[in-house]
mmCIF file of C-alpha atoms and ligand atoms in Angstrom:
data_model
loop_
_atom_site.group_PDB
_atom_site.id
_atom_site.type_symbol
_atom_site.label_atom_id
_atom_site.label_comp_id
_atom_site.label_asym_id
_atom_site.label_seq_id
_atom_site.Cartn_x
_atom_site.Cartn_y
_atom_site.Cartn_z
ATOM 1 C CA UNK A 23 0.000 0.000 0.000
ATOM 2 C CA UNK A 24 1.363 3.604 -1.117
ATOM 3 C CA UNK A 25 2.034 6.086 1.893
ATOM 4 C CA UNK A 26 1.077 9.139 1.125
ATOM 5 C CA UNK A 27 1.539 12.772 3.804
ATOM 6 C CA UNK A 28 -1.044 15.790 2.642
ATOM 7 C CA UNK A 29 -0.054 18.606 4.447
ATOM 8 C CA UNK A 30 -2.920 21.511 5.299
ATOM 9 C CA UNK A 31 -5.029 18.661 5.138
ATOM 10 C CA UNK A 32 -7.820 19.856 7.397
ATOM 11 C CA UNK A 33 -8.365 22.857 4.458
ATOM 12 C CA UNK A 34 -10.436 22.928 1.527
ATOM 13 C CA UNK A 35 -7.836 21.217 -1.312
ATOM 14 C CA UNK A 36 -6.269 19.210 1.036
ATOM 15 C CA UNK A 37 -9.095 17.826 2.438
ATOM 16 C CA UNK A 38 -10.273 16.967 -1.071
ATOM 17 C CA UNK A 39 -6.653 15.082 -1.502
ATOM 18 C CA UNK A 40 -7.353 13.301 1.063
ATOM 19 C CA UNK A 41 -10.773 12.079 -0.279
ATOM 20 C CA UNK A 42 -8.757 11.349 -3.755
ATOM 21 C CA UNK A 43 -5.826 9.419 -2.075
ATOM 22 C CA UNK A 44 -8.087 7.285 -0.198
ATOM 23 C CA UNK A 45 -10.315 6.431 -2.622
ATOM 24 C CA UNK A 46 -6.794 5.329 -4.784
ATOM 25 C CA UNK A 47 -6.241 2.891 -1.876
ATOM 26 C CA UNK A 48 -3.596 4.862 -0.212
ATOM 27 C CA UNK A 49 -2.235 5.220 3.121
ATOM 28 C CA UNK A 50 -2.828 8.828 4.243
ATOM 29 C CA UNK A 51 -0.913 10.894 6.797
ATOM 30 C CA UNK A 52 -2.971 14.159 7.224
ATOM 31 C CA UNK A 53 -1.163 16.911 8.941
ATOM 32 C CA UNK A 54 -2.024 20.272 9.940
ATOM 33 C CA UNK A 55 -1.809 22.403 12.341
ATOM 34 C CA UNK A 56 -5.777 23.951 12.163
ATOM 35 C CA UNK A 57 -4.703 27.854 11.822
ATOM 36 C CA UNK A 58 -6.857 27.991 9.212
ATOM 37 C CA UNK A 59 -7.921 24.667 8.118
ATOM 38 C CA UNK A 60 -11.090 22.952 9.788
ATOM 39 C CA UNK A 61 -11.005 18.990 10.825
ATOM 40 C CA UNK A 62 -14.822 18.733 10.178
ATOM 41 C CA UNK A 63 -13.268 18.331 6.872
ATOM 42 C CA UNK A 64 -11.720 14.927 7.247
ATOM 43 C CA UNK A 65 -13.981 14.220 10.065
ATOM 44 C CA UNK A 66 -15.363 11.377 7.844
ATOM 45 C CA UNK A 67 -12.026 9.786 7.353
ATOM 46 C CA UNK A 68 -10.653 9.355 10.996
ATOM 47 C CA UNK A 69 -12.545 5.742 11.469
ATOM 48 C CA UNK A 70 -10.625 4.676 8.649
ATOM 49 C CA UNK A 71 -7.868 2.360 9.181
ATOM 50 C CA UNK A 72 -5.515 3.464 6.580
ATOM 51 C CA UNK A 73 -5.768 6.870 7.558
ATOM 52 C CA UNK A 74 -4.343 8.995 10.520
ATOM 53 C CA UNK A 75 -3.940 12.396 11.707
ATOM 54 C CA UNK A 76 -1.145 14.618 12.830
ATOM 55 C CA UNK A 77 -1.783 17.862 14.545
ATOM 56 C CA UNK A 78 1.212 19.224 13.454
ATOM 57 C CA UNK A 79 2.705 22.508 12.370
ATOM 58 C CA UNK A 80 5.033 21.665 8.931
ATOM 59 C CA UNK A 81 7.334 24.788 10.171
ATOM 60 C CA UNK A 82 8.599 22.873 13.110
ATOM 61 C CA UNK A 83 10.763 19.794 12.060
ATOM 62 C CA UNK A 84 8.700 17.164 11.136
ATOM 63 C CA UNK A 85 8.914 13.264 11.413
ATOM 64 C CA UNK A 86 7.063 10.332 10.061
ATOM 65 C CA UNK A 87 7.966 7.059 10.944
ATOM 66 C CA UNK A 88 8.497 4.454 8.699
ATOM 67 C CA UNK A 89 8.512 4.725 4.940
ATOM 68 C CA UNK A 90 6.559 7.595 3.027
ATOM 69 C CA UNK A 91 6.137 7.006 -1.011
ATOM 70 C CA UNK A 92 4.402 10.631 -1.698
ATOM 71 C CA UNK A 93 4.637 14.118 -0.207
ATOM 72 C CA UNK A 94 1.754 16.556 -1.182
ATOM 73 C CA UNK A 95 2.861 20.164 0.379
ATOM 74 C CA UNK A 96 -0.638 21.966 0.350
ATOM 75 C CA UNK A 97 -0.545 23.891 4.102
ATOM 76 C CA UNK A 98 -0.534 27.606 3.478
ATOM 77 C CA UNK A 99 -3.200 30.214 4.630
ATOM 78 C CA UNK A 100 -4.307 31.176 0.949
ATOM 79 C CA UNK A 101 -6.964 33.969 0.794
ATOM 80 C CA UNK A 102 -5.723 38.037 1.289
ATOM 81 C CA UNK A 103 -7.971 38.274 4.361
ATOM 82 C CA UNK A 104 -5.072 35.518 5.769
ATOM 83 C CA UNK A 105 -2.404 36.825 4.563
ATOM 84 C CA UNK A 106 -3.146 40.490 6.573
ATOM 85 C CA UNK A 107 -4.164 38.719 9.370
ATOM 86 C CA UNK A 108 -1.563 36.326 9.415
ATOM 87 C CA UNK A 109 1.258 37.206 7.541
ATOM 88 C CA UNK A 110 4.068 35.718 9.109
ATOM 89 C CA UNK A 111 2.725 32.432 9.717
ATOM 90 C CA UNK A 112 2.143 32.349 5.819
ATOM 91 C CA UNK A 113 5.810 32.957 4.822
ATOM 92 C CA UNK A 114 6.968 30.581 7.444
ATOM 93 C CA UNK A 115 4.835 27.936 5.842
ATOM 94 C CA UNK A 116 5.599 28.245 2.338
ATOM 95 C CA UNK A 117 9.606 28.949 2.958
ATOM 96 C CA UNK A 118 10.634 26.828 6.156
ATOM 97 C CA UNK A 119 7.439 24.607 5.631
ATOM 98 C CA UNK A 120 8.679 23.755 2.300
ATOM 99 C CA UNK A 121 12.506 23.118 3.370
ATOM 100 C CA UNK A 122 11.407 20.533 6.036
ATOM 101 C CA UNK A 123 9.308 18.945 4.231
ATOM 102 C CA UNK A 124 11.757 18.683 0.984
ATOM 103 C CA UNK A 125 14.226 17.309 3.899
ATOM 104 C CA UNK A 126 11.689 14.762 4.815
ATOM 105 C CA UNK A 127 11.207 13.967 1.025
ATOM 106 C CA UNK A 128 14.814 13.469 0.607
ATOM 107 C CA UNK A 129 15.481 11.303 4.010
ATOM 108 C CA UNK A 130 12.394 9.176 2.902
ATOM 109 C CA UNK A 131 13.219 8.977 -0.711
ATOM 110 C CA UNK A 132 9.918 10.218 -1.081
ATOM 111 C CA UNK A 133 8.385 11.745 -4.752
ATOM 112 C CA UNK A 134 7.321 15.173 -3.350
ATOM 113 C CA UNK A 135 4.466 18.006 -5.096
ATOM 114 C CA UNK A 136 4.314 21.587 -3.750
ATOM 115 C CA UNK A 137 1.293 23.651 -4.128
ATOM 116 C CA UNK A 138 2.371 26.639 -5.731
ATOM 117 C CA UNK A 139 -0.028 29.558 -7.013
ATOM 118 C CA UNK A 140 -1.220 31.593 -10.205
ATOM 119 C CA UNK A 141 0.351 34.539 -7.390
ATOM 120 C CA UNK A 142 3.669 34.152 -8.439
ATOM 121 C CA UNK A 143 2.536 35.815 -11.944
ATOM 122 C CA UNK A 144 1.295 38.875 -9.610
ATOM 123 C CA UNK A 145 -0.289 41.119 -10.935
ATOM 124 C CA UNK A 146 0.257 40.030 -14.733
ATOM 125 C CA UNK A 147 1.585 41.547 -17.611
ATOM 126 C CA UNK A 148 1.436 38.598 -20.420
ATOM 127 C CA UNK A 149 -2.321 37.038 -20.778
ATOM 128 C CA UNK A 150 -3.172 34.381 -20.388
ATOM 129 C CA UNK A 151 -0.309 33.253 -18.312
ATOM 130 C CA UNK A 152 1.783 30.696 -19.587
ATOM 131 C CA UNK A 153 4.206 28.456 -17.348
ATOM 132 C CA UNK A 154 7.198 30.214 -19.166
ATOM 133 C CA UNK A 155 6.151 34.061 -17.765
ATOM 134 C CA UNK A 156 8.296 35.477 -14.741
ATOM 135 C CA UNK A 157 5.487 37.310 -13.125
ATOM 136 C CA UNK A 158 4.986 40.736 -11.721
ATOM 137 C CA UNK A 159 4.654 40.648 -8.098
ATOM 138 C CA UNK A 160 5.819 43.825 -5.128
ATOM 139 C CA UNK A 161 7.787 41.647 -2.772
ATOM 140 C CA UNK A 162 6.235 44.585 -0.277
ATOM 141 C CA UNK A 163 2.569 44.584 -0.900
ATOM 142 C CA UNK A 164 0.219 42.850 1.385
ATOM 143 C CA UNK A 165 0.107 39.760 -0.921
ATOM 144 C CA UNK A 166 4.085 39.895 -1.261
ATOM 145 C CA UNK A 167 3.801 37.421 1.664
ATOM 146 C CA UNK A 168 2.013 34.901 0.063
ATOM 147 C CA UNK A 169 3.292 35.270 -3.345
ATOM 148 C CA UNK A 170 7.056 35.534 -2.112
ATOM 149 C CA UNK A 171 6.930 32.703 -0.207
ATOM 150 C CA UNK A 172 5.417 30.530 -3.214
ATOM 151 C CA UNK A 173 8.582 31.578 -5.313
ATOM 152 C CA UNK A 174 10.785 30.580 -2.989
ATOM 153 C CA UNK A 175 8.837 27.566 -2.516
ATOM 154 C CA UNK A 176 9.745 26.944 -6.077
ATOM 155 C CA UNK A 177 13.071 27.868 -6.021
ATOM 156 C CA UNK A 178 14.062 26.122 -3.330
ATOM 157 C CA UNK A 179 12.022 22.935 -4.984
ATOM 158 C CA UNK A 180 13.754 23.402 -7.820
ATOM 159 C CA UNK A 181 17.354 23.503 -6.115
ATOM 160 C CA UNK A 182 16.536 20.020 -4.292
ATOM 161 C CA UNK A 183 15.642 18.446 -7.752
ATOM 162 C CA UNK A 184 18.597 19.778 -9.567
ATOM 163 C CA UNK A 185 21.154 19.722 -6.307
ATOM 164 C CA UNK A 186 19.849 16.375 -4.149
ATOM 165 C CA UNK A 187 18.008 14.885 -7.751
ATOM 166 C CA UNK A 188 14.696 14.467 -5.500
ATOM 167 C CA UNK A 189 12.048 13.510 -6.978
ATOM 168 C CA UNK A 190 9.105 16.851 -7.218
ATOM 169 C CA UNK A 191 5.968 18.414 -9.185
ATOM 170 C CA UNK A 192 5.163 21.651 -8.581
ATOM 171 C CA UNK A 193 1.506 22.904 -9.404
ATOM 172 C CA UNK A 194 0.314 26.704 -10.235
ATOM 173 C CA UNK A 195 -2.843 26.392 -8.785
ATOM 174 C CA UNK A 196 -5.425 28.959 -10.540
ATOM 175 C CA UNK A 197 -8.589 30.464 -8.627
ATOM 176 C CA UNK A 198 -10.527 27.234 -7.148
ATOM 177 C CA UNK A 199 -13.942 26.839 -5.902
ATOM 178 C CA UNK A 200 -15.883 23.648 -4.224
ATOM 179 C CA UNK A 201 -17.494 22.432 -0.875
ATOM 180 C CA UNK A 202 -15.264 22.713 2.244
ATOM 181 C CA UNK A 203 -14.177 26.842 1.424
ATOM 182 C CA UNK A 204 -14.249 28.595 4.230
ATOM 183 C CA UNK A 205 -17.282 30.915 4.701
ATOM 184 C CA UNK A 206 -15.142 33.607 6.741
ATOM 185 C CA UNK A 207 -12.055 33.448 4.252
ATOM 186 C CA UNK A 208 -12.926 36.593 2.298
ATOM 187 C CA UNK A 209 -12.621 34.981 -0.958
ATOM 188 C CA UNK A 210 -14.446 35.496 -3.394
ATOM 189 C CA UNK A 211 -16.987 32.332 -4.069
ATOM 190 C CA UNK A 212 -17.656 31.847 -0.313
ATOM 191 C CA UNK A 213 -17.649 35.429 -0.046
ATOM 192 C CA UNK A 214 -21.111 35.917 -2.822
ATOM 193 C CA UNK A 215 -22.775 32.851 -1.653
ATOM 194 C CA UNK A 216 -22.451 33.554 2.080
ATOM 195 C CA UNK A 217 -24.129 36.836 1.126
ATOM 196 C CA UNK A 218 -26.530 35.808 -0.970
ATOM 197 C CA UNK A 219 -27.759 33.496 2.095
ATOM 198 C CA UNK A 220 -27.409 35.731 4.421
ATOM 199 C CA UNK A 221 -29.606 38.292 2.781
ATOM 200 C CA UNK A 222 -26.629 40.832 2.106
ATOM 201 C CA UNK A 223 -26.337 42.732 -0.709
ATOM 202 C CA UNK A 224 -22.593 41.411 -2.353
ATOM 203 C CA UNK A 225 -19.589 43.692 -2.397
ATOM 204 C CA UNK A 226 -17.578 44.017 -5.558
ATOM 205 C CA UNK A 227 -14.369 45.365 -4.757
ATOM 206 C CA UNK A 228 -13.180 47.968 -7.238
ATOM 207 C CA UNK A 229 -15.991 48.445 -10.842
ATOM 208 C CA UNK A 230 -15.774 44.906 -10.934
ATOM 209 C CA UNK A 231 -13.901 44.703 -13.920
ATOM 210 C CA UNK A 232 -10.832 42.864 -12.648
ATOM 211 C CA UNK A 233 -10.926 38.947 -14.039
ATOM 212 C CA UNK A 234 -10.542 35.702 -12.709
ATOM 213 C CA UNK A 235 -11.035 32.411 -14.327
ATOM 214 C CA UNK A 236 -12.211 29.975 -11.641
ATOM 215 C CA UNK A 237 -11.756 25.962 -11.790
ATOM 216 C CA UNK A 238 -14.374 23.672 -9.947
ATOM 217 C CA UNK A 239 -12.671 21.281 -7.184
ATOM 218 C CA UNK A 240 -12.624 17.900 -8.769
ATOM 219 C CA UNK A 241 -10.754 19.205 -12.376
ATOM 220 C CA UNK A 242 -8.605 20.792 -9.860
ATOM 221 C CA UNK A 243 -7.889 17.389 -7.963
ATOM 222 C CA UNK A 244 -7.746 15.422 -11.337
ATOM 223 C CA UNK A 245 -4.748 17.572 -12.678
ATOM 224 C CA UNK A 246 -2.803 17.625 -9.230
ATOM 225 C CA UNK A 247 -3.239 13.502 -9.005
ATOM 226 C CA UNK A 248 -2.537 13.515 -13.215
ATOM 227 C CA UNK A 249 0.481 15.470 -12.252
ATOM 228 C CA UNK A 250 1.724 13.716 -8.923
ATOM 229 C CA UNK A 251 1.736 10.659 -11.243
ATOM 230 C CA UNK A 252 3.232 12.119 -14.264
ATOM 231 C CA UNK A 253 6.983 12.564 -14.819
ATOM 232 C CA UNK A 254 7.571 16.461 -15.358
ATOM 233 C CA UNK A 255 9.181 18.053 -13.059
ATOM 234 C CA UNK A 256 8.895 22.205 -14.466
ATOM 235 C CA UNK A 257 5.290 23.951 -13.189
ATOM 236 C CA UNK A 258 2.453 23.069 -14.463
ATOM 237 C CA UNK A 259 -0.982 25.741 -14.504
ATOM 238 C CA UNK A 260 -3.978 23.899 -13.722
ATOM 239 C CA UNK A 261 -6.779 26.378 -14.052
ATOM 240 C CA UNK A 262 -9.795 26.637 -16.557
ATOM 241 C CA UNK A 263 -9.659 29.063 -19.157
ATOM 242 C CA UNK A 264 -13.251 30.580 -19.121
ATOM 243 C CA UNK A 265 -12.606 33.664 -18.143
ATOM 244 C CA UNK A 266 -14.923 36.289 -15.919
ATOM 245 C CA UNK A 267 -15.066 39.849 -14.546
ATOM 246 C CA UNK A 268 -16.101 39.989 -11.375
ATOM 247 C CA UNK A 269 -19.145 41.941 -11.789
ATOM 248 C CA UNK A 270 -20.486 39.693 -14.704
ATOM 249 C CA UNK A 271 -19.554 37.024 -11.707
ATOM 250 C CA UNK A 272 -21.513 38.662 -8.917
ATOM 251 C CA UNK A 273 -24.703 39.181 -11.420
ATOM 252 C CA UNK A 274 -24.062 35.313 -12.093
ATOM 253 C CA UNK A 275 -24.376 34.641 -8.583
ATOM 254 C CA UNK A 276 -27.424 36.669 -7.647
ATOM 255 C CA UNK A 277 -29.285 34.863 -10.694
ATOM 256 C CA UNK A 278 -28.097 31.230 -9.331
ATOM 257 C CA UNK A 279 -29.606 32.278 -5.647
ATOM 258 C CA UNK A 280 -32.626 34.087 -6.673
ATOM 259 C CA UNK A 281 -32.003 36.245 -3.938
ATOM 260 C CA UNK A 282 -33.223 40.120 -5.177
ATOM 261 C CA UNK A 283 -30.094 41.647 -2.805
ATOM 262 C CA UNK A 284 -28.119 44.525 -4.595
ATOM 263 C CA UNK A 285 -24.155 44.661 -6.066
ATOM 264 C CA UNK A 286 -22.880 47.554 -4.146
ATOM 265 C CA UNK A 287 -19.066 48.453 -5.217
ATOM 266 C CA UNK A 288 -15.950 48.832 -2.400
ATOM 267 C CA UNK A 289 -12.346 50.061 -2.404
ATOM 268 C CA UNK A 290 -10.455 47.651 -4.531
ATOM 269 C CA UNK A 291 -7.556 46.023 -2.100
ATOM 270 C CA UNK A 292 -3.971 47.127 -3.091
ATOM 271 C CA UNK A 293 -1.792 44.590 -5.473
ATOM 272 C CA UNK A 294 -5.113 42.953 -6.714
ATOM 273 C CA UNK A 295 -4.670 41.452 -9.806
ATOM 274 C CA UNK A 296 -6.645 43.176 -12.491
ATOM 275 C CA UNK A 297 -6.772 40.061 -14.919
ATOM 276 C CA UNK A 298 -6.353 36.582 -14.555
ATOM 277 C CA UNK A 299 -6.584 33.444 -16.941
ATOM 278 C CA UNK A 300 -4.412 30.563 -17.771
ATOM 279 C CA UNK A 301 -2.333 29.313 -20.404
ATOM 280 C CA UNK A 302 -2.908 25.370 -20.077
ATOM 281 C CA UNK A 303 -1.311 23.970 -23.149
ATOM 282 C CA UNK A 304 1.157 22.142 -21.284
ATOM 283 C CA UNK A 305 -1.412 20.539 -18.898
ATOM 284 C CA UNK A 306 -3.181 19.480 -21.706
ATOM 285 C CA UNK A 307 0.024 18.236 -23.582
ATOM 286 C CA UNK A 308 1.937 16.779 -20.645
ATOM 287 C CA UNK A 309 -1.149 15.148 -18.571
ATOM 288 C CA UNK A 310 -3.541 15.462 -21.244
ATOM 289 C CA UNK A 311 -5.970 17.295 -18.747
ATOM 290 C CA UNK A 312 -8.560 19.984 -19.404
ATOM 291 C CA UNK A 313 -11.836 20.839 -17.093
ATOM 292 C CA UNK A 314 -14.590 19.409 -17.820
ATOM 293 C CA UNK A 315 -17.038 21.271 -15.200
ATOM 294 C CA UNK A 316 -18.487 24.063 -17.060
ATOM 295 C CA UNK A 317 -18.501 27.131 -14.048
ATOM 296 C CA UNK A 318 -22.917 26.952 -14.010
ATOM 297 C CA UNK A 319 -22.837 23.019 -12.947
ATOM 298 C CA UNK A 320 -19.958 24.010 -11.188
ATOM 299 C CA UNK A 321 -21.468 26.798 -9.152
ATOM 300 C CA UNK A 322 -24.815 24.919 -8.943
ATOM 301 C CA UNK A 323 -22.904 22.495 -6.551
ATOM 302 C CA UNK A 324 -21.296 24.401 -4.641
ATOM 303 C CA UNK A 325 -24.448 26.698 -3.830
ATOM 304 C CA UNK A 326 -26.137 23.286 -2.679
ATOM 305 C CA UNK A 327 -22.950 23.012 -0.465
ATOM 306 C CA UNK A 328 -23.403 26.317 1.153
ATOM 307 C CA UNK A 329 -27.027 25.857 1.618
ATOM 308 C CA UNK A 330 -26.660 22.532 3.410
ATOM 309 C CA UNK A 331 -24.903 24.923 5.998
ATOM 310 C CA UNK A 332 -27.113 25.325 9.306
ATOM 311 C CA UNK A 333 -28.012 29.228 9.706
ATOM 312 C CA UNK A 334 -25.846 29.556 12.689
ATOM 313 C CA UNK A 335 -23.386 28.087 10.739
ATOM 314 C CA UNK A 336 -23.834 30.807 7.919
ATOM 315 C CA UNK A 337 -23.543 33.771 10.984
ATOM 316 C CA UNK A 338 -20.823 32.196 13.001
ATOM 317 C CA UNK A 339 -18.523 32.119 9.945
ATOM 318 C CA UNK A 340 -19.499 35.426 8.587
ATOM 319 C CA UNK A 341 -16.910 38.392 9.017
ATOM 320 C CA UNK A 342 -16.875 42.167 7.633
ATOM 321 C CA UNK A 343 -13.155 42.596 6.911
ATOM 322 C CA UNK A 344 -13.366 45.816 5.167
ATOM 323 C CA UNK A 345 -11.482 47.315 7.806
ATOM 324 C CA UNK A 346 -8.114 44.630 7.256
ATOM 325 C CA UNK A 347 -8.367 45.705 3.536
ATOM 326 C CA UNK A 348 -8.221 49.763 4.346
ATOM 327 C CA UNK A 349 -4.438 48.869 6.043
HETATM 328 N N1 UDP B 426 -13.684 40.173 -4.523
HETATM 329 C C1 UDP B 426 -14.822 40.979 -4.521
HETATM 330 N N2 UDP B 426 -15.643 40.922 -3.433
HETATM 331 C C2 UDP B 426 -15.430 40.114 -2.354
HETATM 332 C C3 UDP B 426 -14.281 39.285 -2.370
HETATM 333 C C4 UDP B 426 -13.422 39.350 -3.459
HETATM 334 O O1 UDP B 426 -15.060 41.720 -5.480
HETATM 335 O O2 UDP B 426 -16.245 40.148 -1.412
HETATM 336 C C5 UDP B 426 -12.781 40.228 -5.685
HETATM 337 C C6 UDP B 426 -11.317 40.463 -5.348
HETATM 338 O O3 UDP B 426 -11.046 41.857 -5.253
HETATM 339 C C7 UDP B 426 -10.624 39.816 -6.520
HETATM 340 C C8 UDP B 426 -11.550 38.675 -6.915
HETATM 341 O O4 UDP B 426 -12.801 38.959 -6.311
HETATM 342 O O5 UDP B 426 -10.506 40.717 -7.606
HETATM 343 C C9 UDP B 426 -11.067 37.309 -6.428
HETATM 344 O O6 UDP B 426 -10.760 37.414 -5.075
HETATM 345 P P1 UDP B 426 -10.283 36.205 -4.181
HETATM 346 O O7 UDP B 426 -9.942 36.778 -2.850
HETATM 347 O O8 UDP B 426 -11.285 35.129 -4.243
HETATM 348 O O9 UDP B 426 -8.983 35.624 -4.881
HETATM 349 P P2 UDP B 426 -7.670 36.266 -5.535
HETATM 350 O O10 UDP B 426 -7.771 37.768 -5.539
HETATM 351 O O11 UDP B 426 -6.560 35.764 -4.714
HETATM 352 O O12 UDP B 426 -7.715 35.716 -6.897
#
């Protein structure tokens, strides 16, 4: 049986990972140390036999006994509300994270995949964004946190590969949207729907006009296990194409709900990208992967998700963070 450690696996893609590696018939080692990430999210797995849980923060040394075949490095805070709140704690995890758990990788022989982020193109200049563009990011801006520490999470992946010859994937994870977000996380998705639920009118930060391009959670967990098992070792963008502002999104969201609330327009946060979409030739060349949830079934699901929540649920989790963003 394959061994398998998924970091941040209390959050919403690594508790998905944990779902997929299971369901291969893997051994899985959850860890996390529940800053952000929720264990009602793999509460389902922990009668399983061939699965176990570490409360366990990846920026302290970290051991597992006995052999370990994969790594998946997805522990990161990874909305902006996080990073302003908690902006050390997100560096740490994506710089010293990373180096202990490459040093586990390499101790255990272990193939390793870090979860890196469209972020490191910043705020980008070449669109769509292919694997081969450097970015534009302010190592100083309130995102600089996240996004720097994703670079060096590559770099430094990069220098065990070519230095040590370890085995690693490293996926540019693109805008990503399923059951299990956080309601409180200020992104976007759980953001509209938790407003639309609530009875609020939605907030579009800026006119609206800024794009994303948002992938549902199972073509997202399809390319990261395609990848994992492939044998390419550069990044690889898994994201879908289709393309949105973020008004168009907002107006897509109030028809979903039905709910008659009103789009009312704030400050647009500093360093927020202004377009977003990727390039995925090379996932579709190398893994021969595309999505293949189109964003209305997509969203449809999700919204079901959401509304399954209990309505204490829905105001327990619900934040204004308007003021974090004015900083
Ligand atoms: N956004 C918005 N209203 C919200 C939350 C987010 O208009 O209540 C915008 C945000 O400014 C950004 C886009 O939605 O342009 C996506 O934001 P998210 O935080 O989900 O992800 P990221 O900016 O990291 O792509």
């Amino acid at each position: 049986m394959k061994k398998t450690l998924i970091t941040g696996a209390a959050g919403f893609l690594g508790s998905h990972l944990c779902d997929r590696f299971i369901a291969e018939g893997h051994h899985v080692i959850a860890m996390d140390n529940l800053i952000t990430g929720d264990l009602k999210n793999i509460g389902h797995l922990m009668p399983l036999e061939n699965f176990e849980f570490y409360h366990h923060d990846v920026t302290k040394f970290v051991h597992v006994p006995g052999k370990l075949d994969y790594i998946l490095h997805f522990a990161s805070p990874a909305s902006p509300i996080d990073y302003l709140k908690i902006p050390i704690e997100t560096l740490k995890v994506g710089s010293l994270g990373t180096l202990n758990l490459l040093g586990l990788a390499k101790d255990h022989d272990a193939r390793i995949l870090v979860a890196s982020t469209s972020e490191v193109y910043g705020d980008p200049l070449v669109h769509p964004q292919n694997e081969e563009y450097y970015g534009n990011v302010s190592p100083i801006g309130p995102r600089g946190v996240y996004d720097e520490a994703k670079r060096f999470m590559e770099s430094i992946t990069m220098a065990y590969h070519r230095f040590h010859g370890l085995d690693t994937r490293i996926v540019r994870i693109f805008n990503t949207y399923g059951s299990r977000m956080r309601l409180n996380d200020g992104r976007v998705v759980p953001a509209f729907m938790g407003q639309a639920l609530r009875g609020e009118d939605l907030t579009v930060f800026g006119d609206g006009s800024q794009t994303r391009s948002f992938t549902y959670i199972d073509d997202q967990i399809e390319g990261i296990f395609r990848l994992l098992m492939s044998d390419y070792v550069e990044p690889i963008n898994i994201g879908n194409p289709d393309e949105t502002t973020i008004l168009e999104f907002a107006e897509e969201i109030i028809k979903l709900t039905g709910t008659d609330q009103k789009i009312v327009f704030k400050p647009l946060p500093k360093d927020d990208p202004l377009q977003r979409q990727p390039d995925i030739s090379r996932a579709r060349e190398v893994l021969e992967w595309e999505p293949k949830v189109h964003r209305s079934e997509g969203l449809k699901k999700v919204y079901q998700y959401f509304k399954s929540l209990s309505p204490e649920e829905l105001n327990r989790q619900h934040r204004d963070f308007s003021e974090l963003y004015k900083k």
